[in-house]
Amino acid sequence: MAHWLYKSEPSVWSWDHQVAEGAKGTFWNGVRNHVAKQNLMAMKKGERGFFYHSNEGKAVVGIVEVIKEYYPDHTDETGKFGMVDIKAVKPLKRPVTLDEIKAEPKLKDMILVNNSRLSVQPVTDTEWGLICKMGGL
DNA sequence: GCCAACGTTGGC
DNA sequence: GCCAACGTTGGC
């Protein structure tokens, strides 16, 4: 099963917002990038991903799960982009910061490190396991 | 708040 | 279809 990483600025949409939505979850929209779109389209219901706070915090703070697969984003007037629904699963026992990720040689190839601007990224099984461990899970 | 990196746009 | 200019993102 594939894993993912969702990036969000806490001032716009934070982990706390996501948790407040509970089991019903919420849509993940606003993607206007074709690479991110490809990733969204590849997601399957039940797949999990990290929730990352960019700018403020700069850390992986929790785990989310896809509850609805790719569908059109009607707020996108060009009609090119879509979104998925995700729900909060559980927080990390402690956040894993970008500094820690950069300090770990096994994580140096993460897209988060090399292409920080991509808002939805795939995460390998190795990276997934390691960050879960670093986060105390 | 600055600046580098990247994506998108638009003129040719 | 190429490429320069511009806007946006995100780390520092």
Short mmCIF file of N, CA and C (backbone and C1' of nucleotides) in Angstrom, two decimals:
data_model
loop_
_atom_site.label_atom_id
_atom_site.label_comp_id
_atom_site.label_asym_id
_atom_site.label_seq_id
_atom_site.Cartn_x
_atom_site.Cartn_y
_atom_site.Cartn_z
N MET A 1 0.84 -1.20 0.00
CA MET A 1 0.00 0.00 0.00
C MET A 1 0.87 1.25 0.00
N ALA A 2 0.48 2.19 -0.78
CA ALA A 2 1.28 3.42 -0.89
C ALA A 2 1.03 4.35 0.31
N HIS A 3 2.00 5.16 0.56
CA HIS A 3 1.86 6.18 1.60
C HIS A 3 2.11 7.56 1.00
N TRP A 4 1.61 8.58 1.69
CA TRP A 4 1.63 9.93 1.15
C TRP A 4 2.03 10.94 2.20
N LEU A 5 2.27 12.15 1.74
CA LEU A 5 2.54 13.25 2.67
C LEU A 5 1.75 14.47 2.19
N TYR A 6 0.97 15.03 3.09
CA TYR A 6 0.15 16.20 2.78
C TYR A 6 0.73 17.40 3.51
N LYS A 7 0.94 18.45 2.74
CA LYS A 7 1.53 19.64 3.34
C LYS A 7 0.48 20.71 3.50
N SER A 8 0.50 21.39 4.64
CA SER A 8 -0.44 22.47 4.85
C SER A 8 0.17 23.53 5.74
N GLU A 9 -0.15 24.77 5.46
CA GLU A 9 0.25 25.84 6.37
C GLU A 9 -0.75 25.89 7.51
N PRO A 10 -0.25 25.80 8.74
CA PRO A 10 -1.16 25.78 9.89
C PRO A 10 -2.07 26.99 9.96
N SER A 11 -1.62 28.13 9.45
CA SER A 11 -2.47 29.33 9.50
C SER A 11 -3.67 29.19 8.57
N VAL A 12 -3.55 28.31 7.58
CA VAL A 12 -4.65 28.10 6.64
C VAL A 12 -5.48 26.88 7.03
N TRP A 13 -4.78 25.76 7.25
CA TRP A 13 -5.47 24.53 7.63
C TRP A 13 -4.50 23.69 8.45
N SER A 14 -4.77 23.58 9.74
CA SER A 14 -3.82 22.90 10.63
C SER A 14 -4.31 21.49 10.99
N TRP A 15 -3.42 20.76 11.63
CA TRP A 15 -3.75 19.43 12.15
C TRP A 15 -4.96 19.51 13.10
N ASP A 16 -5.01 20.55 13.93
CA ASP A 16 -6.13 20.71 14.86
C ASP A 16 -7.46 20.85 14.12
N HIS A 17 -7.43 21.58 13.00
CA HIS A 17 -8.64 21.67 12.18
C HIS A 17 -9.05 20.28 11.70
N GLN A 18 -8.04 19.54 11.23
CA GLN A 18 -8.31 18.22 10.67
C GLN A 18 -8.90 17.29 11.74
N VAL A 19 -8.32 17.32 12.94
CA VAL A 19 -8.81 16.49 14.04
C VAL A 19 -10.25 16.87 14.39
N ALA A 20 -10.54 18.18 14.35
CA ALA A 20 -11.88 18.65 14.70
C ALA A 20 -12.95 18.11 13.75
N GLU A 21 -12.54 17.72 12.54
CA GLU A 21 -13.49 17.17 11.58
C GLU A 21 -13.87 15.74 11.92
N GLY A 22 -13.06 15.09 12.75
CA GLY A 22 -13.39 13.74 13.21
C GLY A 22 -13.41 12.69 12.10
N ALA A 23 -14.22 11.66 12.32
CA ALA A 23 -14.22 10.50 11.43
C ALA A 23 -14.81 10.82 10.06
N LYS A 24 -15.63 11.84 9.97
CA LYS A 24 -16.21 12.15 8.66
C LYS A 24 -15.18 12.78 7.73
N GLY A 25 -14.14 13.33 8.33
CA GLY A 25 -13.07 13.88 7.51
C GLY A 25 -13.47 15.12 6.77
N THR A 26 -12.62 15.49 5.81
CA THR A 26 -12.90 16.67 5.02
C THR A 26 -12.13 16.56 3.70
N PHE A 27 -12.52 17.39 2.74
CA PHE A 27 -11.84 17.33 1.45
C PHE A 27 -10.50 18.05 1.52
N TRP A 28 -9.59 17.58 0.70
CA TRP A 28 -8.27 18.19 0.57
C TRP A 28 -8.23 18.85 -0.78
N ASN A 29 -8.52 20.14 -0.83
CA ASN A 29 -8.56 20.79 -2.14
C ASN A 29 -7.46 21.84 -2.24
N GLY A 30 -7.53 22.63 -3.26
CA GLY A 30 -6.56 23.69 -3.43
C GLY A 30 -5.33 23.27 -4.22
N VAL A 31 -5.27 22.00 -4.61
CA VAL A 31 -4.13 21.58 -5.43
C VAL A 31 -4.24 22.16 -6.82
N ARG A 32 -3.21 22.88 -7.24
CA ARG A 32 -3.19 23.48 -8.57
C ARG A 32 -1.87 23.16 -9.24
N ASN A 33 -1.42 21.95 -9.02
CA ASN A 33 -0.12 21.54 -9.55
C ASN A 33 -0.30 20.14 -10.13
N HIS A 34 0.25 19.93 -11.33
CA HIS A 34 -0.06 18.70 -12.03
C HIS A 34 0.58 17.47 -11.42
N VAL A 35 1.75 17.64 -10.84
CA VAL A 35 2.41 16.51 -10.18
C VAL A 35 1.60 16.11 -8.95
N ALA A 36 1.18 17.11 -8.18
CA ALA A 36 0.36 16.84 -7.00
C ALA A 36 -0.96 16.18 -7.42
N LYS A 37 -1.49 16.64 -8.54
CA LYS A 37 -2.74 16.06 -9.04
C LYS A 37 -2.57 14.57 -9.36
N GLN A 38 -1.45 14.24 -10.02
CA GLN A 38 -1.17 12.84 -10.33
C GLN A 38 -1.15 12.00 -9.06
N ASN A 39 -0.54 12.56 -8.02
CA ASN A 39 -0.48 11.84 -6.75
C ASN A 39 -1.88 11.65 -6.16
N LEU A 40 -2.68 12.70 -6.22
CA LEU A 40 -4.05 12.59 -5.70
C LEU A 40 -4.83 11.51 -6.44
N MET A 41 -4.62 11.44 -7.76
CA MET A 41 -5.36 10.47 -8.56
C MET A 41 -4.92 9.05 -8.28
N ALA A 42 -3.69 8.90 -7.80
CA ALA A 42 -3.15 7.55 -7.54
C ALA A 42 -3.60 7.02 -6.18
N MET A 43 -4.20 7.86 -5.38
CA MET A 43 -4.56 7.45 -4.02
C MET A 43 -5.76 6.51 -4.01
N LYS A 44 -5.68 5.55 -3.10
CA LYS A 44 -6.79 4.62 -2.92
C LYS A 44 -7.37 4.79 -1.52
N LYS A 45 -8.66 4.55 -1.44
CA LYS A 45 -9.33 4.62 -0.15
C LYS A 45 -8.61 3.72 0.86
N GLY A 46 -8.39 4.25 2.05
CA GLY A 46 -7.75 3.45 3.10
C GLY A 46 -6.25 3.67 3.18
N GLU A 47 -5.66 4.31 2.17
CA GLU A 47 -4.23 4.58 2.22
C GLU A 47 -3.94 5.72 3.19
N ARG A 48 -2.81 5.59 3.86
CA ARG A 48 -2.49 6.58 4.89
C ARG A 48 -1.37 7.52 4.47
N GLY A 49 -1.34 8.66 5.11
CA GLY A 49 -0.30 9.63 4.80
C GLY A 49 0.04 10.47 6.02
N PHE A 50 1.16 11.16 5.93
CA PHE A 50 1.57 12.08 6.98
C PHE A 50 0.93 13.44 6.74
N PHE A 51 0.67 14.13 7.85
CA PHE A 51 0.17 15.50 7.79
C PHE A 51 1.32 16.39 8.24
N TYR A 52 1.78 17.23 7.33
CA TYR A 52 2.97 18.05 7.59
C TYR A 52 2.61 19.53 7.67
N HIS A 53 3.15 20.18 8.68
CA HIS A 53 2.96 21.63 8.82
C HIS A 53 4.13 22.36 8.18
N SER A 54 3.85 23.12 7.14
CA SER A 54 4.90 23.91 6.51
C SER A 54 4.96 25.29 7.16
N ASN A 55 6.08 25.97 6.95
CA ASN A 55 6.24 27.36 7.41
C ASN A 55 6.30 27.48 8.93
N GLU A 56 5.19 27.26 9.62
CA GLU A 56 5.19 27.29 11.08
C GLU A 56 5.28 25.87 11.58
N GLY A 57 6.28 25.58 12.36
CA GLY A 57 6.39 24.24 12.88
C GLY A 57 7.32 23.38 12.07
N LYS A 58 7.06 23.34 10.75
CA LYS A 58 7.87 22.53 9.85
C LYS A 58 8.10 21.13 10.40
N ALA A 59 7.01 20.43 10.65
CA ALA A 59 7.13 19.09 11.21
C ALA A 59 5.95 18.21 10.78
N VAL A 60 6.24 16.91 10.72
CA VAL A 60 5.18 15.93 10.53
C VAL A 60 4.47 15.79 11.88
N VAL A 61 3.16 16.03 11.90
CA VAL A 61 2.47 16.05 13.19
C VAL A 61 1.44 14.93 13.36
N GLY A 62 0.99 14.34 12.28
CA GLY A 62 -0.04 13.33 12.45
C GLY A 62 -0.20 12.44 11.23
N ILE A 63 -1.12 11.48 11.37
CA ILE A 63 -1.39 10.53 10.29
C ILE A 63 -2.85 10.67 9.87
N VAL A 64 -3.05 10.71 8.55
CA VAL A 64 -4.40 10.82 8.00
C VAL A 64 -4.65 9.64 7.06
N GLU A 65 -5.93 9.43 6.75
CA GLU A 65 -6.31 8.32 5.88
C GLU A 65 -7.26 8.80 4.79
N VAL A 66 -7.07 8.27 3.59
CA VAL A 66 -7.96 8.62 2.47
C VAL A 66 -9.31 7.95 2.69
N ILE A 67 -10.39 8.73 2.71
CA ILE A 67 -11.72 8.14 2.87
C ILE A 67 -12.57 8.29 1.62
N LYS A 68 -12.11 9.13 0.68
CA LYS A 68 -12.82 9.22 -0.60
C LYS A 68 -11.79 9.48 -1.68
N GLU A 69 -11.86 8.69 -2.75
CA GLU A 69 -10.87 8.83 -3.81
C GLU A 69 -11.17 10.03 -4.69
N TYR A 70 -10.20 10.35 -5.52
CA TYR A 70 -10.20 11.54 -6.39
C TYR A 70 -11.54 11.85 -7.05
N TYR A 71 -11.98 13.07 -6.90
CA TYR A 71 -13.18 13.54 -7.59
C TYR A 71 -12.98 15.01 -7.91
N PRO A 72 -13.75 15.53 -8.88
CA PRO A 72 -13.51 16.89 -9.34
C PRO A 72 -13.68 17.94 -8.24
N ASP A 73 -12.84 18.92 -8.26
CA ASP A 73 -12.92 20.05 -7.34
C ASP A 73 -13.75 21.14 -8.01
N HIS A 74 -15.00 21.29 -7.57
CA HIS A 74 -15.89 22.24 -8.26
C HIS A 74 -15.54 23.69 -7.94
N THR A 75 -14.61 23.91 -6.98
CA THR A 75 -14.18 25.28 -6.74
C THR A 75 -13.11 25.70 -7.73
N ASP A 76 -12.65 24.73 -8.56
CA ASP A 76 -11.64 25.04 -9.56
C ASP A 76 -12.32 25.38 -10.88
N GLU A 77 -12.32 26.65 -11.24
CA GLU A 77 -13.07 27.07 -12.42
C GLU A 77 -12.49 26.55 -13.73
N THR A 78 -11.23 26.13 -13.72
CA THR A 78 -10.66 25.59 -14.96
C THR A 78 -11.09 24.13 -15.18
N GLY A 79 -11.58 23.49 -14.11
CA GLY A 79 -12.04 22.12 -14.26
C GLY A 79 -10.93 21.09 -14.40
N LYS A 80 -9.71 21.52 -14.24
CA LYS A 80 -8.59 20.60 -14.44
C LYS A 80 -8.24 19.79 -13.21
N PHE A 81 -8.59 20.33 -12.06
CA PHE A 81 -8.07 19.72 -10.83
C PHE A 81 -9.18 19.11 -9.98
N GLY A 82 -8.76 18.23 -9.09
CA GLY A 82 -9.72 17.56 -8.21
C GLY A 82 -9.19 17.47 -6.81
N MET A 83 -9.82 16.61 -6.02
CA MET A 83 -9.42 16.50 -4.62
C MET A 83 -9.80 15.14 -4.08
N VAL A 84 -9.33 14.83 -2.89
CA VAL A 84 -9.71 13.62 -2.18
C VAL A 84 -10.22 14.04 -0.80
N ASP A 85 -10.89 13.11 -0.12
CA ASP A 85 -11.28 13.36 1.27
C ASP A 85 -10.33 12.59 2.18
N ILE A 86 -9.91 13.24 3.25
CA ILE A 86 -9.06 12.57 4.23
C ILE A 86 -9.61 12.82 5.63
N LYS A 87 -9.27 11.90 6.54
CA LYS A 87 -9.64 12.10 7.95
C LYS A 87 -8.40 11.90 8.80
N ALA A 88 -8.39 12.53 9.98
CA ALA A 88 -7.29 12.36 10.92
C ALA A 88 -7.39 10.97 11.54
N VAL A 89 -6.26 10.26 11.62
CA VAL A 89 -6.23 8.93 12.24
C VAL A 89 -5.70 9.06 13.66
N LYS A 90 -4.48 9.54 13.77
CA LYS A 90 -3.91 9.77 15.10
C LYS A 90 -2.71 10.69 14.98
N PRO A 91 -2.41 11.41 16.05
CA PRO A 91 -1.23 12.27 16.05
C PRO A 91 0.02 11.45 16.31
N LEU A 92 1.17 11.97 15.90
CA LEU A 92 2.42 11.37 16.35
C LEU A 92 2.58 11.68 17.83
N LYS A 93 3.25 10.77 18.55
CA LYS A 93 3.47 11.04 19.97
C LYS A 93 4.29 12.30 20.15
N ARG A 94 5.23 12.49 19.21
CA ARG A 94 5.93 13.76 19.18
C ARG A 94 6.20 14.11 17.73
N PRO A 95 6.12 15.40 17.37
CA PRO A 95 6.30 15.79 15.97
C PRO A 95 7.71 15.46 15.48
N VAL A 96 7.82 15.09 14.22
CA VAL A 96 9.14 14.87 13.61
C VAL A 96 9.43 16.09 12.75
N THR A 97 10.43 16.86 13.14
CA THR A 97 10.69 18.13 12.45
C THR A 97 11.50 17.92 11.18
N LEU A 98 11.44 18.95 10.35
CA LEU A 98 12.22 18.94 9.11
C LEU A 98 13.72 18.80 9.42
N ASP A 99 14.17 19.44 10.48
CA ASP A 99 15.58 19.33 10.87
C ASP A 99 15.97 17.89 11.15
N GLU A 100 15.10 17.17 11.85
CA GLU A 100 15.39 15.78 12.17
C GLU A 100 15.41 14.93 10.91
N ILE A 101 14.49 15.22 10.01
CA ILE A 101 14.43 14.47 8.76
C ILE A 101 15.72 14.71 7.95
N LYS A 102 16.14 15.96 7.91
CA LYS A 102 17.36 16.29 7.18
C LYS A 102 18.59 15.66 7.84
N ALA A 103 18.53 15.49 9.16
CA ALA A 103 19.68 14.95 9.89
C ALA A 103 19.78 13.43 9.75
N GLU A 104 18.73 12.80 9.24
CA GLU A 104 18.73 11.35 9.09
C GLU A 104 19.14 10.97 7.67
N PRO A 105 20.31 10.34 7.53
CA PRO A 105 20.82 10.03 6.18
C PRO A 105 19.86 9.19 5.35
N LYS A 106 19.11 8.32 5.98
CA LYS A 106 18.18 7.45 5.23
C LYS A 106 17.03 8.25 4.63
N LEU A 107 16.82 9.46 5.09
CA LEU A 107 15.69 10.27 4.61
C LEU A 107 16.13 11.40 3.67
N LYS A 108 17.38 11.37 3.26
CA LYS A 108 17.89 12.49 2.47
C LYS A 108 17.27 12.53 1.07
N ASP A 109 16.68 11.42 0.62
CA ASP A 109 16.07 11.40 -0.71
C ASP A 109 14.59 11.73 -0.68
N MET A 110 14.07 12.05 0.49
CA MET A 110 12.64 12.40 0.55
C MET A 110 12.36 13.63 -0.30
N ILE A 111 11.20 13.60 -0.95
CA ILE A 111 10.81 14.74 -1.77
C ILE A 111 10.69 15.99 -0.91
N LEU A 112 10.26 15.79 0.33
CA LEU A 112 10.12 16.91 1.26
C LEU A 112 11.44 17.67 1.40
N VAL A 113 12.56 16.96 1.35
CA VAL A 113 13.88 17.58 1.49
C VAL A 113 14.32 18.22 0.18
N ASN A 114 14.02 17.52 -0.93
CA ASN A 114 14.56 17.96 -2.22
C ASN A 114 13.65 18.84 -3.04
N ASN A 115 12.36 18.71 -2.84
CA ASN A 115 11.42 19.53 -3.59
C ASN A 115 10.32 19.96 -2.65
N SER A 116 10.67 20.90 -1.80
CA SER A 116 9.78 21.25 -0.70
C SER A 116 8.51 21.92 -1.18
N ARG A 117 8.44 22.28 -2.44
CA ARG A 117 7.26 23.03 -2.88
C ARG A 117 6.10 22.15 -3.29
N LEU A 118 6.36 20.86 -3.48
CA LEU A 118 5.27 19.97 -3.89
C LEU A 118 4.36 19.69 -2.69
N SER A 119 3.06 19.95 -2.87
CA SER A 119 2.17 19.93 -1.71
C SER A 119 1.61 18.56 -1.37
N VAL A 120 1.64 17.64 -2.32
CA VAL A 120 1.21 16.26 -2.05
C VAL A 120 2.28 15.34 -2.60
N GLN A 121 2.87 14.55 -1.74
CA GLN A 121 4.04 13.77 -2.13
C GLN A 121 3.88 12.30 -1.77
N PRO A 122 4.46 11.40 -2.59
CA PRO A 122 4.53 10.00 -2.18
C PRO A 122 5.63 9.78 -1.15
N VAL A 123 5.44 8.81 -0.27
CA VAL A 123 6.42 8.46 0.76
C VAL A 123 6.69 6.97 0.63
N THR A 124 7.94 6.58 0.63
CA THR A 124 8.25 5.15 0.49
C THR A 124 7.98 4.42 1.80
N ASP A 125 7.88 3.08 1.72
CA ASP A 125 7.64 2.28 2.92
C ASP A 125 8.73 2.48 3.96
N THR A 126 9.98 2.56 3.47
CA THR A 126 11.12 2.77 4.38
C THR A 126 10.98 4.08 5.12
N GLU A 127 10.68 5.14 4.37
CA GLU A 127 10.53 6.46 4.97
C GLU A 127 9.36 6.46 5.96
N TRP A 128 8.28 5.82 5.56
CA TRP A 128 7.10 5.74 6.41
C TRP A 128 7.45 5.11 7.77
N GLY A 129 8.10 3.95 7.70
CA GLY A 129 8.42 3.22 8.92
C GLY A 129 9.33 4.01 9.83
N LEU A 130 10.30 4.64 9.21
CA LEU A 130 11.29 5.39 9.98
C LEU A 130 10.68 6.60 10.68
N ILE A 131 9.86 7.34 9.95
CA ILE A 131 9.27 8.54 10.55
C ILE A 131 8.26 8.16 11.63
N CYS A 132 7.53 7.07 11.44
CA CYS A 132 6.62 6.60 12.49
C CYS A 132 7.41 6.31 13.76
N LYS A 133 8.56 5.65 13.57
CA LYS A 133 9.41 5.30 14.71
C LYS A 133 9.94 6.56 15.38
N MET A 134 10.41 7.51 14.57
CA MET A 134 10.92 8.76 15.13
C MET A 134 9.82 9.54 15.85
N GLY A 135 8.57 9.35 15.40
CA GLY A 135 7.46 10.05 16.02
C GLY A 135 6.89 9.33 17.23
N GLY A 136 7.51 8.22 17.59
CA GLY A 136 7.11 7.52 18.81
C GLY A 136 5.94 6.57 18.62
N LEU A 137 5.65 6.16 17.40
CA LEU A 137 4.55 5.22 17.15
C LEU A 137 5.07 3.79 16.98
P DG B 1 7.56 42.04 7.50
"O5'" DG B 1 8.76 42.44 6.61
"C5'" DG B 1 10.03 42.50 7.30
"C4'" DG B 1 11.10 41.96 6.42
"C3'" DG B 1 10.87 42.12 4.93
"O3'" DG B 1 12.17 42.34 4.37
"C1'" DG B 1 11.07 39.84 5.41
P DC B 2 12.42 42.75 2.87
"O5'" DC B 2 13.39 41.57 2.46
"C5'" DC B 2 14.51 41.26 3.31
"C4'" DC B 2 15.19 40.02 2.77
"C3'" DC B 2 15.32 39.99 1.25
"O3'" DC B 2 16.63 39.61 0.92
"C1'" DC B 2 14.20 38.03 2.02
P DC B 3 17.18 39.82 -0.56
"O5'" DC B 3 17.20 38.31 -1.08
"C5'" DC B 3 17.83 37.30 -0.30
"C4'" DC B 3 17.44 35.94 -0.84
"C3'" DC B 3 17.47 35.86 -2.37
"O3'" DC B 3 17.97 34.60 -2.72
"C1'" DC B 3 15.37 35.17 -1.59
P DA B 4 18.87 34.46 -4.01
"O5'" DA B 4 19.00 32.87 -4.13
"C5'" DA B 4 18.89 32.07 -2.97
"C4'" DA B 4 18.05 30.83 -3.28
"C3'" DA B 4 18.16 30.33 -4.73
"O3'" DA B 4 18.24 28.92 -4.65
"C1'" DA B 4 15.89 30.80 -4.22
P DA B 5 18.34 28.03 -5.99
"O5'" DA B 5 16.86 27.48 -6.09
"C5'" DA B 5 16.35 26.67 -5.04
"C4'" DA B 5 14.99 26.16 -5.46
"C3'" DA B 5 14.95 25.59 -6.88
"O3'" DA B 5 14.12 24.45 -6.86
"C1'" DA B 5 13.38 27.34 -6.69
P DC B 6 14.18 23.39 -8.06
"O5'" DC B 6 12.70 23.48 -8.65
"C5'" DC B 6 11.60 23.33 -7.76
"C4'" DC B 6 10.43 24.10 -8.31
"C3'" DC B 6 10.07 23.74 -9.75
"O3'" DC B 6 8.88 22.97 -9.73
"C1'" DC B 6 9.84 26.07 -9.29
P DG B 7 8.29 22.32 -11.08
"O5'" DG B 7 6.96 23.14 -11.31
"C5'" DG B 7 6.29 23.75 -10.22
"C4'" DG B 7 5.15 24.62 -10.73
"C3'" DG B 7 4.60 24.23 -12.10
"O3'" DG B 7 3.20 24.47 -12.10
"C1'" DG B 7 5.53 26.40 -12.22
P DT B 8 2.28 24.26 -13.38
"O5'" DT B 8 2.01 25.75 -13.88
"C5'" DT B 8 1.64 26.73 -12.92
"C4'" DT B 8 1.44 28.06 -13.63
"C3'" DT B 8 0.72 27.96 -14.97
"O3'" DT B 8 -0.22 29.03 -14.98
"C1'" DT B 8 2.79 29.06 -15.26
P DT B 9 -1.30 29.16 -16.18
"O5'" DT B 9 -0.86 30.52 -16.87
"C5'" DT B 9 -0.44 31.62 -16.06
"C4'" DT B 9 0.23 32.65 -16.95
"C3'" DT B 9 -0.46 32.85 -18.30
"O3'" DT B 9 -0.76 34.23 -18.42
"C1'" DT B 9 1.87 32.49 -18.58
P DG B 10 -1.72 34.78 -19.56
"O5'" DG B 10 -0.66 35.37 -20.60
"C5'" DG B 10 0.32 36.29 -20.16
"C4'" DG B 10 1.30 36.55 -21.29
"C3'" DG B 10 0.64 36.67 -22.67
"O3'" DG B 10 1.36 37.63 -23.41
"C1'" DG B 10 2.20 34.96 -22.73
P DG B 11 0.63 38.47 -24.56
"O5'" DG B 11 1.88 39.01 -25.37
"C5'" DG B 11 3.06 39.41 -24.68
"C4'" DG B 11 4.30 39.07 -25.49
"C3'" DG B 11 4.16 39.33 -26.98
"O3'" DG B 11 5.38 39.91 -27.45
"C1'" DG B 11 4.76 37.06 -26.61
P DC B 12 5.44 40.64 -28.86
"O5'" DC B 12 6.14 39.57 -29.80
"C5'" DC B 12 7.53 39.27 -29.59
"C4'" DC B 12 7.87 37.96 -30.24
"C3'" DC B 12 7.50 37.87 -31.72
"O3'" DC B 12 8.65 38.22 -32.50
"C1'" DC B 12 7.12 35.81 -30.52
P DG C 1 4.21 21.47 -30.57
"O5'" DG C 1 5.31 22.53 -30.42
"C5'" DG C 1 6.44 22.48 -31.33
"C4'" DG C 1 7.45 23.46 -30.80
"C3'" DG C 1 7.88 23.22 -29.36
"O3'" DG C 1 9.24 23.61 -29.28
"C1'" DG C 1 6.94 25.36 -29.50
P DC C 2 10.20 23.14 -28.15
"O5'" DC C 2 10.94 24.51 -27.85
"C5'" DC C 2 11.52 25.24 -28.94
"C4'" DC C 2 11.76 26.67 -28.52
"C3'" DC C 2 12.47 26.81 -27.16
"O3'" DC C 2 13.54 27.72 -27.32
"C1'" DC C 2 10.47 28.10 -27.18
P DC C 3 14.74 27.74 -26.26
"O5'" DC C 3 14.39 29.05 -25.43
"C5'" DC C 3 14.13 30.27 -26.13
"C4'" DC C 3 13.52 31.29 -25.19
"C3'" DC C 3 14.13 31.28 -23.78
"O3'" DC C 3 14.19 32.63 -23.34
"C1'" DC C 3 11.83 31.03 -23.61
P DA C 4 15.49 33.12 -22.56
"O5'" DA C 4 15.06 34.60 -22.15
"C5'" DA C 4 14.34 35.41 -23.08
"C4'" DA C 4 13.21 36.12 -22.37
"C3'" DA C 4 13.58 36.67 -21.00
"O3'" DA C 4 13.01 37.97 -20.90
"C1'" DA C 4 11.73 35.22 -20.77
P DA C 5 13.24 38.89 -19.63
"O5'" DA C 5 11.81 38.81 -18.94
"C5'" DA C 5 10.66 39.17 -19.70
"C4'" DA C 5 9.43 39.03 -18.82
"C3'" DA C 5 9.60 39.60 -17.42
"O3'" DA C 5 8.40 40.27 -17.08
"C1'" DA C 5 8.99 37.32 -17.27
P DC C 6 8.31 41.20 -15.78
"O5'" DC C 6 7.28 40.42 -14.87
"C5'" DC C 6 6.07 39.93 -15.46
"C4'" DC C 6 5.55 38.79 -14.62
"C3'" DC C 6 5.52 39.12 -13.13
"O3'" DC C 6 4.17 39.21 -12.71
"C1'" DC C 6 6.27 36.89 -13.56
P DG C 7 3.80 39.61 -11.20
"O5'" DG C 7 3.40 38.19 -10.61
"C5'" DG C 7 2.49 37.35 -11.32
"C4'" DG C 7 2.21 36.10 -10.51
"C3'" DG C 7 2.04 36.36 -9.02
"O3'" DG C 7 1.01 35.50 -8.55
"C1'" DG C 7 3.89 34.91 -9.37
P DT C 8 0.63 35.44 -7.02
"O5'" DT C 8 1.31 34.09 -6.54
"C5'" DT C 8 1.12 32.90 -7.30
"C4'" DT C 8 1.78 31.74 -6.58
"C3'" DT C 8 1.59 31.73 -5.06
"O3'" DT C 8 1.32 30.40 -4.69
"C1'" DT C 8 3.89 31.70 -5.58
P DT C 9 0.87 30.03 -3.23
"O5'" DT C 9 2.10 29.15 -2.73
"C5'" DT C 9 2.59 28.10 -3.55
"C4'" DT C 9 3.93 27.67 -3.02
"C3'" DT C 9 3.96 27.43 -1.51
"O3'" DT C 9 4.36 26.10 -1.31
"C1'" DT C 9 5.79 28.78 -2.20
P DG C 10 4.19 25.39 0.07
"O5'" DG C 10 5.60 25.67 0.75
"C5'" DG C 10 6.77 25.10 0.18
"C4'" DG C 10 7.97 25.65 0.89
"C3'" DG C 10 7.85 25.65 2.42
"O3'" DG C 10 9.09 25.25 2.94
"C1'" DG C 10 8.43 27.77 1.69
P DG C 11 9.22 24.51 4.32
"O5'" DG C 11 10.80 24.61 4.51
"C5'" DG C 11 11.68 24.37 3.42
"C4'" DG C 11 12.88 25.29 3.53
"C3'" DG C 11 13.47 25.39 4.93
"O3'" DG C 11 14.88 25.38 4.80
"C1'" DG C 11 12.90 27.55 4.14
P DC C 12 15.81 25.13 6.05
"O5'" DC C 12 16.30 26.58 6.44
"C5'" DC C 12 17.18 27.27 5.55
"C4'" DC C 12 17.23 28.72 5.91
"C3'" DC C 12 17.47 28.98 7.40
"O3'" DC C 12 18.86 29.19 7.62
"C1'" DC C 12 15.89 30.52 6.42
#
